Coordinates of C-alpha atoms in Angstrom, one line a residue:
X28 CA -81.5 -56.9 -67.9
X29 CA -78.5 -54.7 -68.5
X30 CA -76.4 -53.1 -65.9
X31 CA -77.6 -49.7 -67.1
X32 CA -81.3 -50.6 -66.5
X33 CA -80.7 -52.5 -63.3
X34 CA -83.1 -51.7 -60.5
X35 CA -81.6 -54.2 -58.0
X36 CA -79.3 -53.7 -55.1
X37 CA -77.6 -56.9 -54.0
X38 CA -76.5 -57.2 -50.4
X39 CA -75.0 -60.2 -48.6
X40 CA -74.0 -61.6 -45.3
X41 CA -70.3 -62.4 -44.6
X42 CA -70.5 -66.1 -45.4
X43 CA -68.5 -67.4 -48.3
X44 CA -71.7 -68.7 -50.1
X45 CA -73.4 -65.4 -49.7
X46 CA -70.5 -63.4 -51.0
X47 CA -70.0 -65.7 -54.0
X48 CA -73.7 -65.2 -54.8
X49 CA -73.3 -61.5 -54.5
X50 CA -70.5 -61.5 -57.1
X51 CA -72.4 -63.8 -59.5
X52 CA -75.7 -61.8 -59.4
X53 CA -74.2 -58.3 -59.5
X54 CA -72.1 -59.3 -62.5
X55 CA -75.1 -60.7 -64.2
X56 CA -77.7 -58.1 -63.4
X57 CA -75.8 -55.0 -62.4
X58 CA -75.6 -53.3 -59.1
X59 CA -77.3 -50.2 -57.8
X60 CA -76.6 -48.4 -54.5
X61 CA -79.2 -49.5 -51.9
X62 CA -80.4 -45.9 -51.6
X63 CA -81.3 -45.7 -55.3
X64 CA -82.7 -49.3 -55.8
X65 CA -86.3 -50.2 -56.0
X66 CA -85.7 -53.8 -55.0
X67 CA -83.1 -55.0 -52.5
X68 CA -81.9 -58.6 -53.0
X69 CA -80.7 -60.0 -49.6
X70 CA -78.4 -63.0 -49.8
X71 CA -77.9 -64.9 -46.6
X72 CA -80.0 -66.4 -43.9
X73 CA -83.1 -65.2 -42.0
X74 CA -81.1 -63.1 -39.6
X75 CA -79.5 -61.2 -42.4
X76 CA -82.8 -60.7 -44.1
X77 CA -84.3 -59.2 -40.9
X78 CA -81.3 -56.9 -40.7
X79 CA -81.9 -55.8 -44.3
X80 CA -85.5 -55.1 -43.5
X81 CA -84.5 -52.9 -40.5
X82 CA -82.0 -51.0 -42.7
X83 CA -84.7 -50.3 -45.3
X84 CA -87.6 -49.7 -42.9
X85 CA -90.2 -47.2 -44.1
X86 CA -88.3 -46.4 -47.3
X87 CA -90.8 -48.1 -49.7
X88 CA -88.1 -50.5 -50.9
X89 CA -89.0 -54.2 -51.4
X90 CA -86.8 -56.9 -50.1
X91 CA -86.4 -60.2 -51.8
X92 CA -84.4 -62.8 -49.9
X93 CA -82.5 -65.7 -51.4
X94 CA -81.2 -68.4 -49.1
X95 CA -77.5 -68.5 -48.7
X96 CA -77.7 -69.4 -45.0
X97 CA -78.8 -72.4 -42.9
X98 CA -82.5 -72.6 -42.5
X99 CA -83.9 -69.7 -44.5
X100 CA -87.5 -69.9 -43.4
X101 CA -88.1 -66.4 -44.7
X102 CA -86.0 -66.8 -47.8
X103 CA -86.7 -67.8 -51.4
X104 CA -84.7 -70.5 -53.1
X105 CA -81.4 -69.3 -54.5
X106 CA -81.1 -69.5 -58.3
X107 CA -79.0 -67.2 -60.4
X108 CA -81.2 -67.3 -63.5
X109 CA -84.5 -65.7 -64.2
X110 CA -84.4 -63.1 -61.5
X111 CA -86.3 -60.5 -63.4
X112 CA -89.2 -62.9 -64.0
X113 CA -89.2 -64.1 -60.4
X114 CA -89.4 -60.5 -59.1
X115 CA -92.2 -59.7 -61.6
X116 CA -94.3 -62.7 -60.3
X117 CA -93.4 -62.3 -56.6
X118 CA -96.1 -61.8 -54.0
X119 CA -95.5 -58.8 -51.6
X120 CA -96.2 -58.9 -47.8
X121 CA -96.1 -55.7 -45.8
X122 CA -95.2 -56.1 -42.2
X123 CA -95.2 -53.7 -39.2
X124 CA -92.6 -53.9 -36.5
X125 CA -93.2 -53.5 -32.8
X126 CA -92.3 -50.4 -30.9
X127 CA -90.7 -51.0 -27.5
X128 CA -90.2 -48.3 -24.8
X129 CA -88.2 -49.7 -21.9
X130 CA -87.7 -47.7 -18.7
X131 CA -84.7 -48.7 -16.5
X132 CA -84.4 -48.5 -12.8
X133 CA -82.5 -45.2 -13.2
X134 CA -85.4 -43.7 -15.1
X135 CA -83.7 -43.8 -18.5
X136 CA -86.2 -44.4 -21.4
X137 CA -85.0 -46.4 -24.4
X138 CA -87.1 -46.8 -27.6
X139 CA -86.4 -49.4 -30.3
X140 CA -88.2 -51.3 -33.1
X141 CA -88.5 -55.1 -33.4
X142 CA -89.5 -57.0 -36.5
X143 CA -89.3 -60.4 -34.7
X144 CA -90.2 -59.9 -31.0
X145 CA -89.7 -57.9 -27.9
X146 CA -88.4 -60.3 -25.2
X147 CA -87.8 -60.1 -21.5
X148 CA -85.7 -62.5 -19.6
X149 CA -84.2 -62.9 -16.1
X150 CA -80.8 -61.4 -15.6
X151 CA -79.7 -63.6 -12.7
X152 CA -80.4 -67.1 -11.2
X153 CA -83.6 -65.7 -9.6
X154 CA -86.9 -66.3 -11.4
X155 CA -88.4 -63.1 -12.9
X156 CA -91.6 -61.8 -11.5
X157 CA -93.6 -59.8 -14.1
X158 CA -97.0 -58.1 -14.1
X159 CA -98.7 -58.0 -17.5
X160 CA -101.2 -55.3 -18.4
X161 CA -103.1 -55.2 -21.7
X162 CA -104.8 -52.0 -22.8
X163 CA -104.5 -50.6 -19.3
X164 CA -106.2 -53.7 -17.7
X165 CA -104.0 -56.0 -15.6
X166 CA -104.4 -59.5 -17.0
X167 CA -101.8 -61.3 -15.0
X168 CA -100.8 -59.9 -11.5
X169 CA -97.7 -62.0 -11.3
X170 CA -95.9 -64.3 -13.8
X171 CA -93.0 -66.2 -12.4
X172 CA -90.8 -67.2 -15.3
X173 CA -87.5 -67.2 -17.1
X174 CA -88.9 -64.7 -19.5
X175 CA -91.8 -63.6 -21.7
X176 CA -92.1 -62.1 -25.2
X177 CA -94.4 -60.5 -27.7
X178 CA -93.9 -61.8 -31.2
X179 CA -95.1 -60.5 -34.6
X180 CA -96.3 -62.9 -37.2
X181 CA -92.9 -62.5 -38.9
X182 CA -91.2 -63.5 -35.7
X183 CA -93.6 -66.2 -34.6
X184 CA -91.4 -68.9 -36.2
X185 CA -88.3 -67.8 -34.4
X186 CA -87.8 -67.5 -30.6
X187 CA -91.5 -67.6 -30.1
X188 CA -91.8 -71.1 -31.7
X189 CA -88.8 -72.4 -29.7
X190 CA -90.7 -71.3 -26.6
X191 CA -93.8 -73.3 -27.8
X192 CA -95.7 -70.2 -28.9
X193 CA -98.1 -70.3 -31.9
X194 CA -97.2 -69.8 -35.5
X195 CA -99.1 -66.9 -37.0
X196 CA -99.9 -66.3 -40.7
X197 CA -98.1 -63.2 -41.9
X198 CA -101.4 -61.3 -42.6
X199 CA -103.0 -62.2 -39.3
X200 CA -103.9 -59.1 -37.2
X201 CA -102.5 -60.8 -34.1
X202 CA -99.5 -60.8 -31.8
X203 CA -98.3 -63.8 -29.8
X204 CA -97.7 -63.3 -26.0
X205 CA -95.6 -66.2 -25.0
X206 CA -94.0 -67.1 -21.6
X207 CA -90.6 -68.7 -21.4
X208 CA -90.4 -71.5 -18.8
X209 CA -93.4 -70.3 -16.7
X210 CA -93.3 -71.5 -13.1
X211 CA -96.5 -69.8 -11.8
X212 CA -99.1 -69.9 -13.0
X213 CA -97.8 -73.2 -14.2
X214 CA -100.5 -73.9 -16.8
X215 CA -100.5 -70.5 -18.5
X216 CA -99.2 -70.9 -22.0
X217 CA -99.7 -67.4 -23.3
X218 CA -102.3 -65.5 -25.3
X219 CA -103.1 -64.2 -28.7
X220 CA -103.6 -60.5 -28.8
X221 CA -105.0 -58.0 -31.3
X222 CA -102.2 -56.2 -33.2
X223 CA -103.8 -53.0 -31.9
X224 CA -103.2 -53.9 -28.3
X225 CA -100.7 -52.1 -26.0
X226 CA -98.9 -54.3 -23.6
X227 CA -97.1 -53.2 -20.5
X228 CA -94.7 -55.4 -18.4
X229 CA -93.8 -54.2 -14.9
X230 CA -90.9 -55.9 -13.2
X231 CA -91.7 -56.9 -9.6
X232 CA -89.0 -57.2 -7.0
X233 CA -86.5 -55.8 -9.5
X234 CA -83.7 -55.3 -7.0
X235 CA -83.7 -59.0 -6.2
X236 CA -84.8 -60.3 -9.6
X237 CA -83.3 -58.1 -12.3
X238 CA -84.7 -58.4 -15.9
X239 CA -83.3 -57.4 -19.3
X240 CA -85.4 -56.6 -22.4
X241 CA -84.5 -56.7 -26.1
X242 CA -86.3 -55.5 -29.2
X243 CA -84.6 -57.8 -31.7
X244 CA -80.9 -56.9 -31.3
X245 CA -81.4 -53.8 -29.1
X246 CA -80.9 -54.8 -25.5
X247 CA -81.7 -52.8 -22.4
X248 CA -80.5 -54.0 -19.0
X249 CA -82.0 -53.6 -15.5
X250 CA -85.5 -52.6 -16.6
X251 CA -88.3 -51.4 -14.4
X252 CA -91.1 -51.5 -17.1
X253 CA -91.5 -52.2 -20.8
X254 CA -94.4 -51.0 -23.0
X255 CA -95.0 -52.6 -26.4
X256 CA -97.3 -51.9 -29.3
X257 CA -97.3 -52.3 -33.1
X258 CA -95.8 -49.3 -34.9
X259 CA -98.6 -47.3 -36.5
X260 CA -96.1 -45.8 -39.1
X261 CA -93.1 -48.0 -39.7
X262 CA -93.4 -50.7 -42.4
X263 CA -91.2 -53.2 -44.3
X264 CA -92.1 -55.1 -47.5
X265 CA -91.0 -58.7 -48.3
X266 CA -91.3 -60.4 -51.6
X267 CA -92.0 -64.2 -51.9
X268 CA -92.1 -66.5 -54.9
X269 CA -95.8 -67.4 -55.4
X270 CA -95.2 -71.1 -55.1
X271 CA -93.2 -70.6 -51.9
X272 CA -95.3 -68.0 -50.1
X273 CA -95.1 -67.3 -46.4
X274 CA -98.6 -68.6 -45.7
X275 CA -97.7 -71.9 -47.5
X276 CA -94.6 -72.3 -45.3
X277 CA -96.7 -71.5 -42.2
X278 CA -99.1 -74.3 -43.1
X279 CA -96.3 -76.7 -43.9
X280 CA -94.5 -76.0 -40.6
X281 CA -97.6 -76.7 -38.6
X282 CA -97.8 -80.2 -40.1
X283 CA -94.2 -81.2 -39.6
X284 CA -93.4 -83.8 -37.0

């Protein structure tokens, strides 16, 4: 592929490995501005890939990640050669982010999108007390915990997995509702919800037990309530090598020990 016919935009994280890969690939395949490219090649780790997805949200661009980071669960293997053929064979997965609307104690409303999860956690040494409502029906009157989150399938292998939440296939029409260090009810381990569900968290005793919320990297302090649903309009598209698909990695991760 010549530089004149390139349809790729290469972007990288700030690590030495990622920058070196950026130089190698852009010299070999050419470089387009992200705004004009059909395919964006993200070089780095999972965090950088998610940032690239946020930056290209709802533009119709497809993002193909190659691992120049640490774990790279969402990434394809890095190889400089044969990129055109790999892209031609790649399997696409379209994901929808979560929409968070957080209301603070002062009545300020903050909206943000999250590809991974919307998470709430205690702001002080006091355990958080949170009421959970799903589709306007109270499901848990009071959860005493360090925090709680709603994770998308794409985010289910991140913070959600660390909190012992379930791993979800990328095409599953589900969201994972997962507590962080629950104290009461002690045996509640979370729930699987329809991706059409609307979830509301109300903070109880917020003056004594302040809580923060975050939609990926957008953090809101001292919240009174948070409402979360899957976005009906925003989308992002990932490309995976067919022999290293997301669903294959999901299966493999569940059988690791």
